[in-house]
Amino acid sequence: METYVLRPIGVVRSSLRDLENAPRQPDEGAPEAELAFDPEVAAALEGIEAGDIIELLTWLHQGSRDTLQTRPRGDAARRMTGVFATRSPDRPNPIGLHTVRVIEAGPGTLRVAGLEAIDGTPVIDIKIALGPQDVR
Amino acid sequence: METYVLRPIGVVRSSLRDLENAPRQPDEGAPEAELAFDPEVAAALEGIEAGDIIELLTWLHQGSRDTLQTRPRGDAARRMTGVFATRSPDRPNPIGLHTVRVIEAGPGTLRVAGLEAIDGTPVIDIKIALGPQDVR
Protein backbone atom coordinates (compact mmCIF):
# COMPACT_ATOMS: atom_id res chain seq x y z
CA MET A 1 0.00 0.00 0.00
CA GLU A 2 1.13 3.54 -0.72
CA THR A 3 2.75 5.36 2.20
CA TYR A 4 2.42 9.03 3.14
CA VAL A 5 4.79 11.58 4.64
CA LEU A 6 3.70 13.32 7.82
CA ARG A 7 5.26 16.70 8.44
CA PRO A 8 4.89 17.91 12.05
CA ILE A 9 3.21 21.31 12.33
CA GLY A 10 4.57 22.07 15.79
CA VAL A 11 5.71 20.66 19.09
CA VAL A 12 4.44 20.16 22.65
CA ARG A 13 6.20 22.15 25.38
CA SER A 14 5.36 20.58 28.73
CA SER A 15 6.71 19.91 32.21
CA LEU A 16 6.07 16.19 31.54
CA ARG A 17 9.47 14.75 30.70
CA ASP A 18 8.92 11.02 30.50
CA LEU A 19 6.22 8.41 30.14
CA GLU A 20 6.62 7.10 33.69
CA ASN A 21 5.39 10.40 35.06
CA ALA A 22 2.68 10.73 32.43
CA PRO A 23 -0.82 10.11 33.71
CA ARG A 24 -2.64 7.31 31.96
CA GLN A 25 -6.13 8.72 32.00
CA PRO A 26 -7.40 12.28 31.92
CA ASP A 27 -8.94 12.05 35.38
CA GLU A 28 -5.55 11.35 36.92
CA GLY A 29 -4.53 14.91 36.14
CA ALA A 30 -2.20 16.22 33.47
CA PRO A 31 -0.44 19.58 33.35
CA GLU A 32 -1.06 22.55 31.11
CA ALA A 33 1.12 22.61 28.04
CA GLU A 34 2.11 24.97 25.28
CA LEU A 35 1.83 24.08 21.61
CA ALA A 36 4.46 25.91 19.56
CA PHE A 37 3.69 25.92 15.84
CA ASP A 38 5.88 26.13 12.79
CA PRO A 39 5.61 29.75 11.52
CA GLU A 40 4.74 28.38 8.08
CA VAL A 41 1.38 27.04 9.34
CA ALA A 42 0.52 29.76 11.89
CA ALA A 43 -2.18 31.18 9.57
CA ALA A 44 -4.09 27.93 9.97
CA LEU A 45 -4.70 28.78 13.67
CA GLU A 46 -6.85 31.83 12.81
CA GLY A 47 -10.19 31.53 14.58
CA ILE A 48 -9.11 29.33 17.49
CA GLU A 49 -9.90 31.13 20.74
CA ALA A 50 -9.56 30.65 24.49
CA GLY A 51 -12.33 28.34 25.67
CA ASP A 52 -12.49 26.31 22.46
CA ILE A 53 -12.29 22.55 22.75
CA ILE A 54 -9.92 21.07 20.18
CA GLU A 55 -8.94 17.61 19.05
CA LEU A 56 -5.15 17.61 19.10
CA LEU A 57 -3.33 14.94 17.10
CA THR A 58 0.26 14.15 18.03
CA TRP A 59 2.91 11.71 16.86
CA LEU A 60 3.83 9.50 19.82
CA HIS A 61 7.45 9.24 18.76
CA GLN A 62 8.31 6.85 21.61
CA GLY A 63 5.56 4.37 20.67
CA SER A 64 6.46 0.93 19.38
CA ARG A 65 5.13 0.47 15.84
CA ASP A 66 5.52 -3.32 15.91
CA THR A 67 3.18 -3.90 18.85
CA LEU A 68 -0.19 -5.34 17.80
CA GLN A 69 -1.50 -6.56 21.17
CA THR A 70 -1.09 -5.33 24.73
CA ARG A 71 -2.56 -5.64 28.21
CA PRO A 72 -4.77 -2.61 28.88
CA ARG A 73 -3.11 -0.24 31.37
CA GLY A 74 -0.24 -2.73 31.80
CA ASP A 75 -2.47 -4.87 34.06
CA ALA A 76 -1.13 -8.46 34.05
CA ALA A 77 -4.55 -9.73 35.15
CA ARG A 78 -6.13 -8.59 31.90
CA ARG A 79 -5.94 -10.63 28.73
CA MET A 80 -4.04 -9.53 25.66
CA THR A 81 -6.06 -7.06 23.60
CA GLY A 82 -5.54 -5.66 20.12
CA VAL A 83 -4.02 -2.19 20.28
CA PHE A 84 -6.87 -0.80 18.16
CA ALA A 85 -9.23 -1.75 21.03
CA THR A 86 -7.13 0.38 23.42
CA ARG A 87 -5.61 3.86 23.69
CA SER A 88 -2.04 2.50 23.94
CA PRO A 89 0.71 4.66 22.39
CA ASP A 90 2.09 1.44 20.90
CA ARG A 91 0.43 0.90 17.48
CA PRO A 92 1.39 0.74 13.80
CA ASN A 93 0.90 4.50 13.32
CA PRO A 94 1.51 5.94 16.80
CA ILE A 95 -0.90 8.87 16.61
CA GLY A 96 -2.08 10.42 19.86
CA LEU A 97 -5.58 11.90 20.08
CA HIS A 98 -6.22 14.39 22.87
CA THR A 99 -9.38 16.41 23.46
CA VAL A 100 -8.23 19.54 25.24
CA ARG A 101 -9.43 23.03 26.13
CA VAL A 102 -7.61 26.09 24.83
CA ILE A 103 -6.58 28.42 27.66
CA GLU A 104 -4.83 31.04 25.59
CA ALA A 105 -4.25 31.58 21.88
CA GLY A 106 -1.14 33.61 21.00
CA PRO A 107 0.65 34.20 17.70
CA GLY A 108 1.85 30.77 16.60
CA THR A 109 1.09 29.21 20.00
CA LEU A 110 -1.77 27.71 21.95
CA ARG A 111 -1.83 27.08 25.67
CA VAL A 112 -3.99 24.06 26.55
CA ALA A 113 -5.22 22.43 29.76
CA GLY A 114 -4.62 18.85 30.87
CA LEU A 115 -2.44 17.43 28.11
CA GLU A 116 -1.00 13.92 28.57
CA ALA A 117 1.94 14.24 26.18
CA ILE A 118 5.60 14.61 27.01
CA ASP A 119 7.77 17.58 26.19
CA GLY A 120 8.98 17.41 22.61
CA THR A 121 6.03 15.41 21.23
CA PRO A 122 5.42 16.43 17.60
CA VAL A 123 2.01 17.98 16.83
CA ILE A 124 0.54 16.80 13.52
CA ASP A 125 -3.00 18.22 13.34
CA ILE A 126 -5.68 20.19 15.16
CA LYS A 127 -9.42 20.18 14.58
CA ILE A 128 -12.12 22.10 16.34
CA ALA A 129 -14.19 19.67 18.39
CA LEU A 130 -17.81 19.40 17.36
CA GLY A 131 -20.51 19.39 19.97
CA PRO A 132 -24.23 19.24 19.19
CA GLN A 133 -24.53 23.03 19.55
CA ASP A 134 -21.20 23.84 18.00
CA VAL A 135 -21.27 22.90 14.34
CA ARG A 136 -19.09 25.15 12.18
CA MET B 1 11.58 19.21 11.54
CA GLU B 2 11.84 15.44 11.22
CA THR B 3 9.18 13.79 9.09
CA TYR B 4 7.46 10.43 9.65
CA VAL B 5 6.18 7.73 7.34
CA LEU B 6 2.53 6.73 7.64
CA ARG B 7 1.68 3.23 6.49
CA PRO B 8 -2.04 2.67 5.92
CA ILE B 9 -3.46 -0.23 7.93
CA GLY B 10 -6.49 -0.73 5.70
CA VAL B 11 -8.98 0.92 3.41
CA VAL B 12 -12.59 2.18 3.44
CA ARG B 13 -15.07 0.31 1.24
CA SER B 14 -18.14 2.51 0.78
CA SER B 15 -20.90 3.41 -1.65
CA LEU B 16 -19.69 7.04 -1.40
CA ARG B 17 -17.67 7.61 -4.55
CA ASP B 18 -16.84 11.29 -4.53
CA LEU B 19 -16.69 14.32 -2.28
CA GLU B 20 -19.64 16.07 -3.94
CA ASN B 21 -21.95 13.35 -2.68
CA ALA B 22 -20.29 13.19 0.70
CA PRO B 23 -22.32 14.72 3.51
CA ARG B 24 -20.56 17.51 5.34
CA GLN B 25 -21.86 16.92 8.83
CA PRO B 26 -22.83 13.71 10.62
CA ASP B 27 -26.47 14.74 11.00
CA GLU B 28 -26.88 14.94 7.23
CA GLY B 29 -26.59 11.16 7.03
CA ALA B 30 -23.76 8.98 5.78
CA PRO B 31 -23.85 5.34 4.68
CA GLU B 32 -22.54 2.24 6.37
CA ALA B 33 -19.07 1.28 5.27
CA GLU B 34 -16.68 -1.62 5.55
CA LEU B 35 -13.13 -1.24 6.80
CA ALA B 36 -10.85 -3.85 5.23
CA PHE B 37 -7.57 -4.27 7.11
CA ASP B 38 -4.14 -5.37 6.00
CA PRO B 39 -3.76 -9.01 7.19
CA GLU B 40 -0.49 -8.00 8.86
CA VAL B 41 -2.33 -5.85 11.42
CA ALA B 42 -5.50 -7.92 11.85
CA ALA B 43 -4.35 -9.11 15.31
CA ALA B 44 -4.60 -5.50 16.51
CA LEU B 45 -8.40 -5.66 16.08
CA GLU B 46 -8.81 -8.30 18.80
CA GLY B 47 -11.33 -7.08 21.36
CA ILE B 48 -13.32 -4.74 19.13
CA GLU B 49 -16.95 -5.82 19.13
CA ALA B 50 -20.28 -4.87 17.60
CA GLY B 51 -21.69 -1.90 19.50
CA ASP B 52 -18.30 -0.38 20.34
CA ILE B 53 -17.74 3.27 19.50
CA ILE B 54 -14.39 3.83 17.84
CA GLU B 55 -12.35 6.80 16.74
CA LEU B 56 -11.36 6.07 13.17
CA LEU B 57 -8.44 7.97 11.67
CA THR B 58 -8.16 8.15 7.90
CA TRP B 59 -5.84 9.80 5.40
CA LEU B 60 -7.93 12.19 3.30
CA HIS B 61 -5.90 11.55 0.19
CA GLN B 62 -7.85 14.11 -1.85
CA GLY B 63 -7.23 16.92 0.66
CA SER B 64 -5.07 19.89 -0.32
CA ARG B 65 -2.03 20.06 1.94
CA ASP B 66 -1.20 23.66 0.99
CA THR B 67 -4.49 25.14 2.18
CA LEU B 68 -4.13 27.07 5.45
CA GLN B 69 -7.41 29.00 5.47
CA THR B 70 -10.88 28.28 4.18
CA ARG B 71 -14.50 29.41 4.46
CA PRO B 72 -16.36 27.01 6.76
CA ARG B 73 -18.73 24.76 4.81
CA GLY B 74 -17.82 26.65 1.62
CA ASP B 75 -20.12 29.50 2.69
CA ALA B 76 -19.02 32.71 0.90
CA ALA B 77 -20.74 34.80 3.59
CA ARG B 78 -18.35 33.54 6.24
CA ARG B 79 -14.90 34.99 6.72
CA MET B 80 -11.71 33.08 6.05
CA THR B 81 -10.85 30.79 8.94
CA GLY B 82 -7.72 28.81 9.73
CA VAL B 83 -8.15 25.16 8.77
CA PHE B 84 -7.22 24.08 12.32
CA ALA B 85 -10.37 25.90 13.51
CA THR B 86 -12.48 23.77 11.13
CA ARG B 87 -13.01 20.13 10.15
CA SER B 88 -12.01 20.77 6.51
CA PRO B 89 -10.22 17.90 4.71
CA ASP B 90 -7.78 20.50 3.38
CA ARG B 91 -4.93 20.85 5.92
CA PRO B 92 -1.16 20.26 6.13
CA ASN B 93 -1.62 16.64 7.28
CA PRO B 94 -5.02 15.65 5.87
CA ILE B 95 -6.08 13.28 8.64
CA GLY B 96 -9.78 12.51 8.98
CA LEU B 97 -11.25 11.82 12.42
CA HIS B 98 -14.55 9.94 12.53
CA THR B 99 -16.37 8.74 15.64
CA VAL B 100 -18.38 5.74 14.46
CA ARG B 101 -20.24 2.74 15.86
CA VAL B 102 -19.15 -0.80 14.98
CA ILE B 103 -22.01 -2.84 13.50
CA GLU B 104 -20.10 -6.04 12.88
CA ALA B 105 -16.56 -7.25 13.54
CA GLY B 106 -15.29 -9.95 11.19
CA PRO B 107 -11.82 -11.39 10.61
CA GLY B 108 -9.77 -8.47 9.30
CA THR B 109 -12.85 -6.31 8.75
CA LEU B 110 -15.16 -3.98 10.61
CA ARG B 111 -18.55 -2.78 9.44
CA VAL B 112 -19.35 0.70 10.74
CA ALA B 113 -22.38 3.01 10.69
CA GLY B 114 -22.53 6.51 9.24
CA LEU B 115 -19.05 7.03 7.84
CA GLU B 116 -18.37 10.19 5.81
CA ALA B 117 -15.39 8.94 3.82
CA ILE B 118 -15.24 7.97 0.18
CA ASP B 119 -14.49 4.52 -1.16
CA GLY B 120 -10.74 3.91 -1.22
CA THR B 121 -9.86 6.24 1.67
CA PRO B 122 -6.83 4.84 3.52
CA VAL B 123 -7.35 3.92 7.19
CA ILE B 124 -4.40 4.86 9.40
CA ASP B 125 -5.49 4.17 12.99
CA ILE B 126 -8.34 3.08 15.26
CA LYS B 127 -8.81 3.76 18.96
CA ILE B 128 -11.60 2.71 21.23
CA ALA B 129 -13.59 5.81 22.19
CA LEU B 130 -13.56 6.66 25.87
CA GLY B 131 -16.74 7.66 27.60
CA PRO B 132 -16.98 8.49 31.31
CA GLN B 133 -18.20 4.93 32.08
CA ASP B 134 -15.96 3.24 29.59
CA VAL B 135 -12.35 3.61 30.67
CA ARG B 136 -10.17 0.65 29.70
CSV table of C-alpha atoms in Angstrom, one decimal:
chain,number,residue,atom,x,y,z
A,1,MET,CA,0.0,0.0,0.0
A,2,GLU,CA,1.1,3.5,-0.7
A,3,THR,CA,2.8,5.4,2.2
A,4,TYR,CA,2.4,9.0,3.1
A,5,VAL,CA,4.8,11.6,4.6
A,6,LEU,CA,3.7,13.3,7.8
A,7,ARG,CA,5.3,16.7,8.4
A,8,PRO,CA,4.9,17.9,12.1
A,9,ILE,CA,3.2,21.3,12.3
A,10,GLY,CA,4.6,22.1,15.8
A,11,VAL,CA,5.7,20.7,19.1
A,12,VAL,CA,4.4,20.2,22.7
A,13,ARG,CA,6.2,22.1,25.4
A,14,SER,CA,5.4,20.6,28.7
A,15,SER,CA,6.7,19.9,32.2
A,16,LEU,CA,6.1,16.2,31.5
A,17,ARG,CA,9.5,14.7,30.7
A,18,ASP,CA,8.9,11.0,30.5
A,19,LEU,CA,6.2,8.4,30.1
A,20,GLU,CA,6.6,7.1,33.7
A,21,ASN,CA,5.4,10.4,35.1
A,22,ALA,CA,2.7,10.7,32.4
A,23,PRO,CA,-0.8,10.1,33.7
A,24,ARG,CA,-2.6,7.3,32.0
A,25,GLN,CA,-6.1,8.7,32.0
A,26,PRO,CA,-7.4,12.3,31.9
A,27,ASP,CA,-8.9,12.0,35.4
A,28,GLU,CA,-5.6,11.3,36.9
A,29,GLY,CA,-4.5,14.9,36.1
A,30,ALA,CA,-2.2,16.2,33.5
A,31,PRO,CA,-0.4,19.6,33.3
A,32,GLU,CA,-1.1,22.5,31.1
A,33,ALA,CA,1.1,22.6,28.0
A,34,GLU,CA,2.1,25.0,25.3
A,35,LEU,CA,1.8,24.1,21.6
A,36,ALA,CA,4.5,25.9,19.6
A,37,PHE,CA,3.7,25.9,15.8
A,38,ASP,CA,5.9,26.1,12.8
A,39,PRO,CA,5.6,29.8,11.5
A,40,GLU,CA,4.7,28.4,8.1
A,41,VAL,CA,1.4,27.0,9.3
A,42,ALA,CA,0.5,29.8,11.9
A,43,ALA,CA,-2.2,31.2,9.6
A,44,ALA,CA,-4.1,27.9,10.0
A,45,LEU,CA,-4.7,28.8,13.7
A,46,GLU,CA,-6.9,31.8,12.8
A,47,GLY,CA,-10.2,31.5,14.6
A,48,ILE,CA,-9.1,29.3,17.5
A,49,GLU,CA,-9.9,31.1,20.7
A,50,ALA,CA,-9.6,30.7,24.5
A,51,GLY,CA,-12.3,28.3,25.7
A,52,ASP,CA,-12.5,26.3,22.5
A,53,ILE,CA,-12.3,22.5,22.7
A,54,ILE,CA,-9.9,21.1,20.2
A,55,GLU,CA,-8.9,17.6,19.0
A,56,LEU,CA,-5.2,17.6,19.1
A,57,LEU,CA,-3.3,14.9,17.1
A,58,THR,CA,0.3,14.2,18.0
A,59,TRP,CA,2.9,11.7,16.9
A,60,LEU,CA,3.8,9.5,19.8
A,61,HIS,CA,7.4,9.2,18.8
A,62,GLN,CA,8.3,6.9,21.6
A,63,GLY,CA,5.6,4.4,20.7
A,64,SER,CA,6.5,0.9,19.4
A,65,ARG,CA,5.1,0.5,15.8
A,66,ASP,CA,5.5,-3.3,15.9
A,67,THR,CA,3.2,-3.9,18.9
A,68,LEU,CA,-0.2,-5.3,17.8
A,69,GLN,CA,-1.5,-6.6,21.2
A,70,THR,CA,-1.1,-5.3,24.7
A,71,ARG,CA,-2.6,-5.6,28.2
A,72,PRO,CA,-4.8,-2.6,28.9
A,73,ARG,CA,-3.1,-0.2,31.4
A,74,GLY,CA,-0.2,-2.7,31.8
A,75,ASP,CA,-2.5,-4.9,34.1
A,76,ALA,CA,-1.1,-8.5,34.1
A,77,ALA,CA,-4.6,-9.7,35.2
A,78,ARG,CA,-6.1,-8.6,31.9
A,79,ARG,CA,-5.9,-10.6,28.7
A,80,MET,CA,-4.0,-9.5,25.7
A,81,THR,CA,-6.1,-7.1,23.6
A,82,GLY,CA,-5.5,-5.7,20.1
A,83,VAL,CA,-4.0,-2.2,20.3
A,84,PHE,CA,-6.9,-0.8,18.2
A,85,ALA,CA,-9.2,-1.8,21.0
A,86,THR,CA,-7.1,0.4,23.4
A,87,ARG,CA,-5.6,3.9,23.7
A,88,SER,CA,-2.0,2.5,23.9
A,89,PRO,CA,0.7,4.7,22.4
A,90,ASP,CA,2.1,1.4,20.9
A,91,ARG,CA,0.4,0.9,17.5
A,92,PRO,CA,1.4,0.7,13.8
A,93,ASN,CA,0.9,4.5,13.3
A,94,PRO,CA,1.5,5.9,16.8
A,95,ILE,CA,-0.9,8.9,16.6
A,96,GLY,CA,-2.1,10.4,19.9
A,97,LEU,CA,-5.6,11.9,20.1
A,98,HIS,CA,-6.2,14.4,22.9
A,99,THR,CA,-9.4,16.4,23.5
A,100,VAL,CA,-8.2,19.5,25.2
A,101,ARG,CA,-9.4,23.0,26.1
A,102,VAL,CA,-7.6,26.1,24.8
A,103,ILE,CA,-6.6,28.4,27.7
A,104,GLU,CA,-4.8,31.0,25.6
A,105,ALA,CA,-4.2,31.6,21.9
A,106,GLY,CA,-1.1,33.6,21.0
A,107,PRO,CA,0.6,34.2,17.7
A,108,GLY,CA,1.8,30.8,16.6
A,109,THR,CA,1.1,29.2,20.0
A,110,LEU,CA,-1.8,27.7,22.0
A,111,ARG,CA,-1.8,27.1,25.7
A,112,VAL,CA,-4.0,24.1,26.6
A,113,ALA,CA,-5.2,22.4,29.8
A,114,GLY,CA,-4.6,18.9,30.9
A,115,LEU,CA,-2.4,17.4,28.1
A,116,GLU,CA,-1.0,13.9,28.6
A,117,ALA,CA,1.9,14.2,26.2
A,118,ILE,CA,5.6,14.6,27.0
A,119,ASP,CA,7.8,17.6,26.2
A,120,GLY,CA,9.0,17.4,22.6
A,121,THR,CA,6.0,15.4,21.2
A,122,PRO,CA,5.4,16.4,17.6
A,123,VAL,CA,2.0,18.0,16.8
A,124,ILE,CA,0.5,16.8,13.5
A,125,ASP,CA,-3.0,18.2,13.3
A,126,ILE,CA,-5.7,20.2,15.2
A,127,LYS,CA,-9.4,20.2,14.6
A,128,ILE,CA,-12.1,22.1,16.3
A,129,ALA,CA,-14.2,19.7,18.4
A,130,LEU,CA,-17.8,19.4,17.4
A,131,GLY,CA,-20.5,19.4,20.0
A,132,PRO,CA,-24.2,19.2,19.2
A,133,GLN,CA,-24.5,23.0,19.6
A,134,ASP,CA,-21.2,23.8,18.0
A,135,VAL,CA,-21.3,22.9,14.3
A,136,ARG,CA,-19.1,25.2,12.2
B,1,MET,CA,11.6,19.2,11.5
B,2,GLU,CA,11.8,15.4,11.2
B,3,THR,CA,9.2,13.8,9.1
B,4,TYR,CA,7.5,10.4,9.6
B,5,VAL,CA,6.2,7.7,7.3
B,6,LEU,CA,2.5,6.7,7.6
B,7,ARG,CA,1.7,3.2,6.5
B,8,PRO,CA,-2.0,2.7,5.9
B,9,ILE,CA,-3.5,-0.2,7.9
B,10,GLY,CA,-6.5,-0.7,5.7
B,11,VAL,CA,-9.0,0.9,3.4
B,12,VAL,CA,-12.6,2.2,3.4
B,13,ARG,CA,-15.1,0.3,1.2
B,14,SER,CA,-18.1,2.5,0.8
B,15,SER,CA,-20.9,3.4,-1.7
B,16,LEU,CA,-19.7,7.0,-1.4
B,17,ARG,CA,-17.7,7.6,-4.5
B,18,ASP,CA,-16.8,11.3,-4.5
B,19,LEU,CA,-16.7,14.3,-2.3
B,20,GLU,CA,-19.6,16.1,-3.9
B,21,ASN,CA,-22.0,13.3,-2.7
B,22,ALA,CA,-20.3,13.2,0.7
B,23,PRO,CA,-22.3,14.7,3.5
B,24,ARG,CA,-20.6,17.5,5.3
B,25,GLN,CA,-21.9,16.9,8.8
B,26,PRO,CA,-22.8,13.7,10.6
B,27,ASP,CA,-26.5,14.7,11.0
B,28,GLU,CA,-26.9,14.9,7.2
B,29,GLY,CA,-26.6,11.2,7.0
B,30,ALA,CA,-23.8,9.0,5.8
B,31,PRO,CA,-23.8,5.3,4.7
B,32,GLU,CA,-22.5,2.2,6.4
B,33,ALA,CA,-19.1,1.3,5.3
B,34,GLU,CA,-16.7,-1.6,5.6
B,35,LEU,CA,-13.1,-1.2,6.8
B,36,ALA,CA,-10.9,-3.8,5.2
B,37,PHE,CA,-7.6,-4.3,7.1
B,38,ASP,CA,-4.1,-5.4,6.0
B,39,PRO,CA,-3.8,-9.0,7.2
B,40,GLU,CA,-0.5,-8.0,8.9
B,41,VAL,CA,-2.3,-5.8,11.4
B,42,ALA,CA,-5.5,-7.9,11.8
B,43,ALA,CA,-4.4,-9.1,15.3
B,44,ALA,CA,-4.6,-5.5,16.5
B,45,LEU,CA,-8.4,-5.7,16.1
B,46,GLU,CA,-8.8,-8.3,18.8
B,47,GLY,CA,-11.3,-7.1,21.4
B,48,ILE,CA,-13.3,-4.7,19.1
B,49,GLU,CA,-17.0,-5.8,19.1
B,50,ALA,CA,-20.3,-4.9,17.6
B,51,GLY,CA,-21.7,-1.9,19.5
B,52,ASP,CA,-18.3,-0.4,20.3
B,53,ILE,CA,-17.7,3.3,19.5
B,54,ILE,CA,-14.4,3.8,17.8
B,55,GLU,CA,-12.4,6.8,16.7
B,56,LEU,CA,-11.4,6.1,13.2
B,57,LEU,CA,-8.4,8.0,11.7
B,58,THR,CA,-8.2,8.1,7.9
B,59,TRP,CA,-5.8,9.8,5.4
B,60,LEU,CA,-7.9,12.2,3.3
B,61,HIS,CA,-5.9,11.5,0.2
B,62,GLN,CA,-7.8,14.1,-1.8
B,63,GLY,CA,-7.2,16.9,0.7
B,64,SER,CA,-5.1,19.9,-0.3
B,65,ARG,CA,-2.0,20.1,1.9
B,66,ASP,CA,-1.2,23.7,1.0
B,67,THR,CA,-4.5,25.1,2.2
B,68,LEU,CA,-4.1,27.1,5.5
B,69,GLN,CA,-7.4,29.0,5.5
B,70,THR,CA,-10.9,28.3,4.2
B,71,ARG,CA,-14.5,29.4,4.5
B,72,PRO,CA,-16.4,27.0,6.8
B,73,ARG,CA,-18.7,24.8,4.8
B,74,GLY,CA,-17.8,26.6,1.6
B,75,ASP,CA,-20.1,29.5,2.7
B,76,ALA,CA,-19.0,32.7,0.9
B,77,ALA,CA,-20.7,34.8,3.6
B,78,ARG,CA,-18.3,33.5,6.2
B,79,ARG,CA,-14.9,35.0,6.7
B,80,MET,CA,-11.7,33.1,6.1
B,81,THR,CA,-10.9,30.8,8.9
B,82,GLY,CA,-7.7,28.8,9.7
B,83,VAL,CA,-8.2,25.2,8.8
B,84,PHE,CA,-7.2,24.1,12.3
B,85,ALA,CA,-10.4,25.9,13.5
B,86,THR,CA,-12.5,23.8,11.1
B,87,ARG,CA,-13.0,20.1,10.1
B,88,SER,CA,-12.0,20.8,6.5
B,89,PRO,CA,-10.2,17.9,4.7
B,90,ASP,CA,-7.8,20.5,3.4
B,91,ARG,CA,-4.9,20.8,5.9
B,92,PRO,CA,-1.2,20.3,6.1
B,93,ASN,CA,-1.6,16.6,7.3
B,94,PRO,CA,-5.0,15.6,5.9
B,95,ILE,CA,-6.1,13.3,8.6
B,96,GLY,CA,-9.8,12.5,9.0
B,97,LEU,CA,-11.2,11.8,12.4
B,98,HIS,CA,-14.6,9.9,12.5
B,99,THR,CA,-16.4,8.7,15.6
B,100,VAL,CA,-18.4,5.7,14.5
B,101,ARG,CA,-20.2,2.7,15.9
B,102,VAL,CA,-19.1,-0.8,15.0
B,103,ILE,CA,-22.0,-2.8,13.5
B,104,GLU,CA,-20.1,-6.0,12.9
B,105,ALA,CA,-16.6,-7.2,13.5
B,106,GLY,CA,-15.3,-9.9,11.2
B,107,PRO,CA,-11.8,-11.4,10.6
B,108,GLY,CA,-9.8,-8.5,9.3
B,109,THR,CA,-12.9,-6.3,8.8
B,110,LEU,CA,-15.2,-4.0,10.6
B,111,ARG,CA,-18.6,-2.8,9.4
B,112,VAL,CA,-19.4,0.7,10.7
B,113,ALA,CA,-22.4,3.0,10.7
B,114,GLY,CA,-22.5,6.5,9.2
B,115,LEU,CA,-19.0,7.0,7.8
B,116,GLU,CA,-18.4,10.2,5.8
B,117,ALA,CA,-15.4,8.9,3.8
B,118,ILE,CA,-15.2,8.0,0.2
B,119,ASP,CA,-14.5,4.5,-1.2
B,120,GLY,CA,-10.7,3.9,-1.2
B,121,THR,CA,-9.9,6.2,1.7
B,122,PRO,CA,-6.8,4.8,3.5
B,123,VAL,CA,-7.3,3.9,7.2
B,124,ILE,CA,-4.4,4.9,9.4
B,125,ASP,CA,-5.5,4.2,13.0
B,126,ILE,CA,-8.3,3.1,15.3
B,127,LYS,CA,-8.8,3.8,19.0
B,128,ILE,CA,-11.6,2.7,21.2
B,129,ALA,CA,-13.6,5.8,22.2
B,130,LEU,CA,-13.6,6.7,25.9
B,131,GLY,CA,-16.7,7.7,27.6
B,132,PRO,CA,-17.0,8.5,31.3
B,133,GLN,CA,-18.2,4.9,32.1
B,134,ASP,CA,-16.0,3.2,29.6
B,135,VAL,CA,-12.3,3.6,30.7
B,136,ARG,CA,-10.2,0.7,29.7
